Short mmCIF file of C-alpha atoms in Angstrom, two decimals:
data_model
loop_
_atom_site.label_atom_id
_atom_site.label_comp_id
_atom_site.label_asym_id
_atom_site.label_seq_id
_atom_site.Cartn_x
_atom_site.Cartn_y
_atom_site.Cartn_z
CA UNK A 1 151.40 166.66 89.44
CA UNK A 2 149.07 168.28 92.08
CA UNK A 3 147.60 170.51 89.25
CA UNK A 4 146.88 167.38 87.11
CA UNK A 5 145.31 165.82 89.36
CA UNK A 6 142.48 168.14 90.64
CA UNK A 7 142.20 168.95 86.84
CA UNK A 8 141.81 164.88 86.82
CA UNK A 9 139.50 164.61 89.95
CA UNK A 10 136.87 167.24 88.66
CA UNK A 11 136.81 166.24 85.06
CA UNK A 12 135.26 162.45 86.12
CA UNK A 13 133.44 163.72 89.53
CA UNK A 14 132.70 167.22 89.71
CA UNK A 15 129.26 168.52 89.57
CA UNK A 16 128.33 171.35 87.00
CA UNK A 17 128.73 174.38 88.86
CA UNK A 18 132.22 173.31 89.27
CA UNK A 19 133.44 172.77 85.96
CA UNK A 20 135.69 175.12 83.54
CA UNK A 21 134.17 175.33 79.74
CA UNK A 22 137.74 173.69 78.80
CA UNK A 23 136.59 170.20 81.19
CA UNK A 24 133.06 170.65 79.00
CA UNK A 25 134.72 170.32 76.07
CA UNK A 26 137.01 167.30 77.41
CA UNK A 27 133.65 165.71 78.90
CA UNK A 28 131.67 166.15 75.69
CA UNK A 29 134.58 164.34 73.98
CA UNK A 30 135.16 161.79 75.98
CA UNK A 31 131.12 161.42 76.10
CA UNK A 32 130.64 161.52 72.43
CA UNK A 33 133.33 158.55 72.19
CA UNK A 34 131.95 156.35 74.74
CA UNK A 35 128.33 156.61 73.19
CA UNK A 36 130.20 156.13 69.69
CA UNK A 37 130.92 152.91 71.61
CA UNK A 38 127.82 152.02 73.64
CA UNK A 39 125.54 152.93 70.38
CA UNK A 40 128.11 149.96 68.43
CA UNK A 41 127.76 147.80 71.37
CA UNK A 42 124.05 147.88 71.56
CA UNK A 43 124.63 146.26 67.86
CA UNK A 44 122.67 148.19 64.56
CA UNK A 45 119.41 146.92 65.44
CA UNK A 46 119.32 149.67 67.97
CA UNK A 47 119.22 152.24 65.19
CA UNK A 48 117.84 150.69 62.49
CA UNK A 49 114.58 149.76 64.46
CA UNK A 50 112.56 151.44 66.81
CA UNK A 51 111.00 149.09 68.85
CA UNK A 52 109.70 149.97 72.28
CA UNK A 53 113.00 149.13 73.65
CA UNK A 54 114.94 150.48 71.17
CA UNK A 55 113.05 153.90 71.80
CA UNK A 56 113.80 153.88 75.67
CA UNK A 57 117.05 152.74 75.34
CA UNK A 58 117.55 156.02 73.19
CA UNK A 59 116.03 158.49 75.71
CA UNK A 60 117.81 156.97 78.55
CA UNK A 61 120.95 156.70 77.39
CA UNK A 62 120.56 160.40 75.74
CA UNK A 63 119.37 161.64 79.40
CA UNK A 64 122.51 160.24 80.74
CA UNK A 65 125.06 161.18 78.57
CA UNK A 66 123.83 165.02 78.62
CA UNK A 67 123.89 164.81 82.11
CA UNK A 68 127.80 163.63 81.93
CA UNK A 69 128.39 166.66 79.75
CA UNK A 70 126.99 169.65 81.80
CA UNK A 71 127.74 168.25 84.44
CA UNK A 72 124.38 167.46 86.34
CA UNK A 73 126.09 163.88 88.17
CA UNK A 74 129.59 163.01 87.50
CA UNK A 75 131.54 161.44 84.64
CA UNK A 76 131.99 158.10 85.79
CA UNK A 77 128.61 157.73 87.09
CA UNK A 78 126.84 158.23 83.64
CA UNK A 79 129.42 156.36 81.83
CA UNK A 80 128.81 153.60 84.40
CA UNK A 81 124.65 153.67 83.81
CA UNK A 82 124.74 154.29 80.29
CA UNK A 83 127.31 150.99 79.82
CA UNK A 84 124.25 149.13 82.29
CA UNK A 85 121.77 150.00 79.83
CA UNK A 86 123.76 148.83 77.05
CA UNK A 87 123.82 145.57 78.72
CA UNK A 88 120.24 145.56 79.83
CA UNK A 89 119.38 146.23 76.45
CA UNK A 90 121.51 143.25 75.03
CA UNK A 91 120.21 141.28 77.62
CA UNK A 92 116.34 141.83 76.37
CA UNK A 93 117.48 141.53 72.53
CA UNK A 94 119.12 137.92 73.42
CA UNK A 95 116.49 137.20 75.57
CA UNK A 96 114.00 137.89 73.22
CA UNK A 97 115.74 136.25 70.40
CA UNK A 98 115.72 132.82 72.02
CA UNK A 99 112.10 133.58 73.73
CA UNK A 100 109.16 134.17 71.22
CA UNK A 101 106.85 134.91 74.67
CA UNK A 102 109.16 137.54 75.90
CA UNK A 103 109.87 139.09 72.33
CA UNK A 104 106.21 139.83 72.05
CA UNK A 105 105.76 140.82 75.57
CA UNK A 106 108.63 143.95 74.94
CA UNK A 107 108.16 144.06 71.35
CA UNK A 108 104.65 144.24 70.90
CA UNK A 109 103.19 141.17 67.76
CA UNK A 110 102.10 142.29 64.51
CA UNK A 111 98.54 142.82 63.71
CA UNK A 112 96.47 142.53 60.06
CA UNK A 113 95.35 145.97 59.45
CA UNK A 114 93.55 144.50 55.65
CA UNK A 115 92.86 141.34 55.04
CA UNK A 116 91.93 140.03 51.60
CA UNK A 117 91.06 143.83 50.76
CA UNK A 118 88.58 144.31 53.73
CA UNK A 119 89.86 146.78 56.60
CA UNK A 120 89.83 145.26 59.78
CA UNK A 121 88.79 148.31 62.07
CA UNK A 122 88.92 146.25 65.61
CA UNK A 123 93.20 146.64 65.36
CA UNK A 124 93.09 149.64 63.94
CA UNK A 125 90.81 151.54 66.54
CA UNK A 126 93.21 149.06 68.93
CA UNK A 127 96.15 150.59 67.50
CA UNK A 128 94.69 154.13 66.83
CA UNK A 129 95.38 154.02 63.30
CA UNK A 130 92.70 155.60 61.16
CA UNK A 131 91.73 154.97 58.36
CA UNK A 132 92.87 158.35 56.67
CA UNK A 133 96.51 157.14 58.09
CA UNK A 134 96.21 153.43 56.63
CA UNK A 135 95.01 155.35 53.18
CA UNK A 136 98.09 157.71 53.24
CA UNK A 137 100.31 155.00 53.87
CA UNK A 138 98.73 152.82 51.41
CA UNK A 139 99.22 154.90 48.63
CA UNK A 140 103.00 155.59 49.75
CA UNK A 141 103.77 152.39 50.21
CA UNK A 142 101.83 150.12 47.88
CA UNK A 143 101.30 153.17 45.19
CA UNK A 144 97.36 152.34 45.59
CA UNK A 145 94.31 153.81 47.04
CA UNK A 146 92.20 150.90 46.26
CA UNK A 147 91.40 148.81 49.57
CA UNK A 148 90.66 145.60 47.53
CA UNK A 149 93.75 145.82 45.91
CA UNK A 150 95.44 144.61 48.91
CA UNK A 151 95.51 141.11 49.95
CA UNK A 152 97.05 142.03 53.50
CA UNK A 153 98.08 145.52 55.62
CA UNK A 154 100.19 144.60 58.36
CA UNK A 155 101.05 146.93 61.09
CA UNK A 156 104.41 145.74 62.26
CA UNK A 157 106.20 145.59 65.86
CA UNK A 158 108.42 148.64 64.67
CA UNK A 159 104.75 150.96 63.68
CA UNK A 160 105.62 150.82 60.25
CA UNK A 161 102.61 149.50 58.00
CA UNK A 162 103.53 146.49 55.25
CA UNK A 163 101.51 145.98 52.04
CA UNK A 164 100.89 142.81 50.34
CA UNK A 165 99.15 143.46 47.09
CA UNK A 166 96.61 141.45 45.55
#
Protein backbone atom coordinates (compact mmCIF):
# COMPACT_ATOMS: atom_id res chain seq x y z
CA UNK A 1 0.00 0.00 0.00
CA UNK A 2 3.12 2.14 0.84
CA UNK A 3 4.45 1.42 -2.74
CA UNK A 4 1.12 2.65 -4.27
CA UNK A 5 1.08 5.41 -2.73
CA UNK A 6 4.46 7.19 -3.43
CA UNK A 7 3.81 5.76 -7.00
CA UNK A 8 0.36 7.85 -6.34
CA UNK A 9 2.01 10.97 -4.67
CA UNK A 10 4.62 11.57 -7.55
CA UNK A 11 2.41 10.82 -10.47
CA UNK A 12 -0.04 14.12 -9.49
CA UNK A 13 2.91 16.26 -7.67
CA UNK A 14 6.26 15.40 -8.59
CA UNK A 15 8.39 17.64 -10.58
CA UNK A 16 10.18 16.31 -13.82
CA UNK A 17 13.41 15.28 -12.67
CA UNK A 18 11.57 12.99 -10.47
CA UNK A 19 9.48 11.08 -12.63
CA UNK A 20 9.94 7.35 -14.16
CA UNK A 21 9.14 7.21 -18.18
CA UNK A 22 6.27 4.64 -16.98
CA UNK A 23 4.48 7.94 -14.73
CA UNK A 24 5.11 9.93 -18.36
CA UNK A 25 3.21 7.68 -20.03
CA UNK A 26 0.39 7.56 -17.18
CA UNK A 27 0.57 11.55 -17.13
CA UNK A 28 0.35 11.91 -20.90
CA UNK A 29 -2.77 9.69 -20.64
CA UNK A 30 -4.42 11.01 -18.11
CA UNK A 31 -3.46 14.58 -19.81
CA UNK A 32 -4.62 13.67 -23.21
CA UNK A 33 -8.12 12.65 -21.54
CA UNK A 34 -8.67 15.63 -19.52
CA UNK A 35 -7.93 17.99 -22.60
CA UNK A 36 -10.24 15.45 -24.64
CA UNK A 37 -12.55 16.91 -21.98
CA UNK A 38 -11.62 20.58 -21.49
CA UNK A 39 -11.37 20.95 -25.55
CA UNK A 40 -15.47 19.45 -25.40
CA UNK A 41 -16.15 21.69 -22.58
CA UNK A 42 -14.88 24.81 -24.17
CA UNK A 43 -17.87 23.76 -26.74
CA UNK A 44 -16.84 23.41 -30.89
CA UNK A 45 -16.63 26.98 -31.38
CA UNK A 46 -13.24 26.73 -29.83
CA UNK A 47 -12.01 24.73 -32.81
CA UNK A 48 -13.97 25.63 -35.44
CA UNK A 49 -13.05 29.42 -35.07
CA UNK A 50 -10.07 31.17 -34.34
CA UNK A 51 -10.89 34.20 -32.82
CA UNK A 52 -8.43 36.07 -30.66
CA UNK A 53 -9.65 34.16 -27.77
CA UNK A 54 -9.99 31.11 -29.29
CA UNK A 55 -6.19 31.41 -30.34
CA UNK A 56 -4.97 32.12 -26.66
CA UNK A 57 -7.08 29.80 -25.19
CA UNK A 58 -5.17 27.22 -27.49
CA UNK A 59 -1.60 28.27 -26.55
CA UNK A 60 -2.40 28.43 -22.96
CA UNK A 61 -4.02 25.53 -22.45
CA UNK A 62 -1.29 23.68 -24.82
CA UNK A 63 1.54 25.38 -22.49
CA UNK A 64 -0.13 23.85 -19.58
CA UNK A 65 -0.91 20.57 -20.45
CA UNK A 66 2.85 19.93 -21.79
CA UNK A 67 3.96 21.17 -18.72
CA UNK A 68 1.67 18.37 -16.81
CA UNK A 69 3.32 15.81 -19.04
CA UNK A 70 7.14 16.37 -18.56
CA UNK A 71 6.68 17.27 -15.64
CA UNK A 72 7.73 21.06 -15.41
CA UNK A 73 4.77 21.83 -12.29
CA UNK A 74 2.69 19.07 -11.06
CA UNK A 75 -0.36 17.15 -12.28
CA UNK A 76 -2.98 18.63 -10.38
CA UNK A 77 -1.78 22.05 -10.75
CA UNK A 78 -2.11 22.11 -14.65
CA UNK A 79 -5.21 20.16 -14.61
CA UNK A 80 -6.47 22.76 -12.10
CA UNK A 81 -5.37 25.98 -14.56
CA UNK A 82 -6.19 24.43 -17.68
CA UNK A 83 -10.03 23.58 -16.20
CA UNK A 84 -9.80 27.78 -15.11
CA UNK A 85 -9.21 28.62 -18.56
CA UNK A 86 -11.90 26.51 -19.78
CA UNK A 87 -14.13 28.46 -17.63
CA UNK A 88 -12.63 31.83 -18.34
CA UNK A 89 -13.06 31.09 -21.79
CA UNK A 90 -16.85 30.13 -21.40
CA UNK A 91 -17.20 32.96 -19.36
CA UNK A 92 -16.02 35.51 -22.35
CA UNK A 93 -18.08 33.38 -25.06
CA UNK A 94 -21.40 33.89 -22.77
CA UNK A 95 -20.42 37.13 -22.00
CA UNK A 96 -19.95 38.09 -25.32
CA UNK A 97 -22.98 36.40 -26.59
CA UNK A 98 -25.36 38.46 -24.49
CA UNK A 99 -22.95 41.74 -24.86
CA UNK A 100 -22.49 43.06 -28.51
CA UNK A 101 -19.84 45.84 -26.78
CA UNK A 102 -17.77 43.19 -25.19
CA UNK A 103 -17.98 40.70 -28.26
CA UNK A 104 -16.33 43.32 -30.35
CA UNK A 105 -14.00 44.48 -27.75
CA UNK A 106 -12.36 40.50 -27.61
CA UNK A 107 -13.48 39.61 -30.94
CA UNK A 108 -12.43 42.29 -32.99
CA UNK A 109 -15.86 43.78 -35.73
CA UNK A 110 -15.78 43.08 -39.26
CA UNK A 111 -14.53 45.53 -41.73
CA UNK A 112 -15.54 46.13 -45.77
CA UNK A 113 -12.42 45.34 -47.54
CA UNK A 114 -14.59 46.18 -51.33
CA UNK A 115 -17.38 47.92 -51.51
CA UNK A 116 -19.54 48.08 -54.63
CA UNK A 117 -16.27 46.85 -56.55
CA UNK A 118 -13.98 49.73 -55.25
CA UNK A 119 -11.12 48.58 -52.71
CA UNK A 120 -11.24 50.36 -49.67
CA UNK A 121 -7.39 50.68 -48.82
CA UNK A 122 -7.90 52.69 -45.28
CA UNK A 123 -8.94 48.87 -43.59
CA UNK A 124 -6.83 47.16 -45.50
CA UNK A 125 -3.50 49.12 -44.72
CA UNK A 126 -5.49 49.03 -41.02
CA UNK A 127 -5.58 45.42 -41.21
CA UNK A 128 -2.29 44.86 -43.20
CA UNK A 129 -3.94 43.12 -45.90
CA UNK A 130 -2.54 43.93 -49.31
CA UNK A 131 -3.86 44.05 -52.04
CA UNK A 132 -1.88 41.04 -53.68
CA UNK A 133 -3.52 39.04 -50.51
CA UNK A 134 -7.22 40.41 -51.12
CA UNK A 135 -6.48 39.37 -55.05
CA UNK A 136 -5.32 35.80 -54.06
CA UNK A 137 -8.14 35.36 -51.92
CA UNK A 138 -10.49 36.78 -54.31
CA UNK A 139 -9.87 34.51 -56.91
CA UNK A 140 -9.99 31.45 -54.33
CA UNK A 141 -12.85 32.37 -52.91
CA UNK A 142 -15.13 34.17 -55.33
CA UNK A 143 -13.31 32.35 -58.54
CA UNK A 144 -12.69 36.13 -59.85
CA UNK A 145 -9.93 38.52 -60.33
CA UNK A 146 -12.13 41.28 -61.37
CA UNK A 147 -12.46 43.99 -58.46
CA UNK A 148 -15.82 45.32 -59.89
CA UNK A 149 -17.17 42.09 -59.89
CA UNK A 150 -17.62 42.24 -56.27
CA UNK A 151 -20.30 44.07 -54.61
CA UNK A 152 -18.63 43.61 -51.03
CA UNK A 153 -15.09 41.95 -49.46
CA UNK A 154 -15.50 41.54 -45.93
CA UNK A 155 -12.69 40.74 -43.68
CA UNK A 156 -14.31 38.88 -40.86
CA UNK A 157 -13.62 38.70 -36.89
CA UNK A 158 -12.08 35.10 -37.52
CA UNK A 159 -9.31 36.80 -40.56
CA UNK A 160 -11.00 34.96 -43.08
CA UNK A 161 -12.08 37.27 -46.15
CA UNK A 162 -16.03 36.88 -47.45
CA UNK A 163 -17.07 37.67 -51.04
CA UNK A 164 -20.31 38.99 -52.12
CA UNK A 165 -20.44 39.03 -55.87
CA UNK A 166 -22.00 41.50 -57.95
Amino acid sequence: MDDFQTSLSKLLWSPGDDLSPGLVSVRTFIVFVAAIAFVRLAKKRFMAQASAVDVVMAVVLGSLLSRAINGGANLVSCLEAAAVMVLVQRTIERLSYRSPWFCSLVKGTRQSLIKEGVVQFGPMEQHAVTKEDLLADMRLEAQTDDVEAIKEAVLERNGRIGFVRE
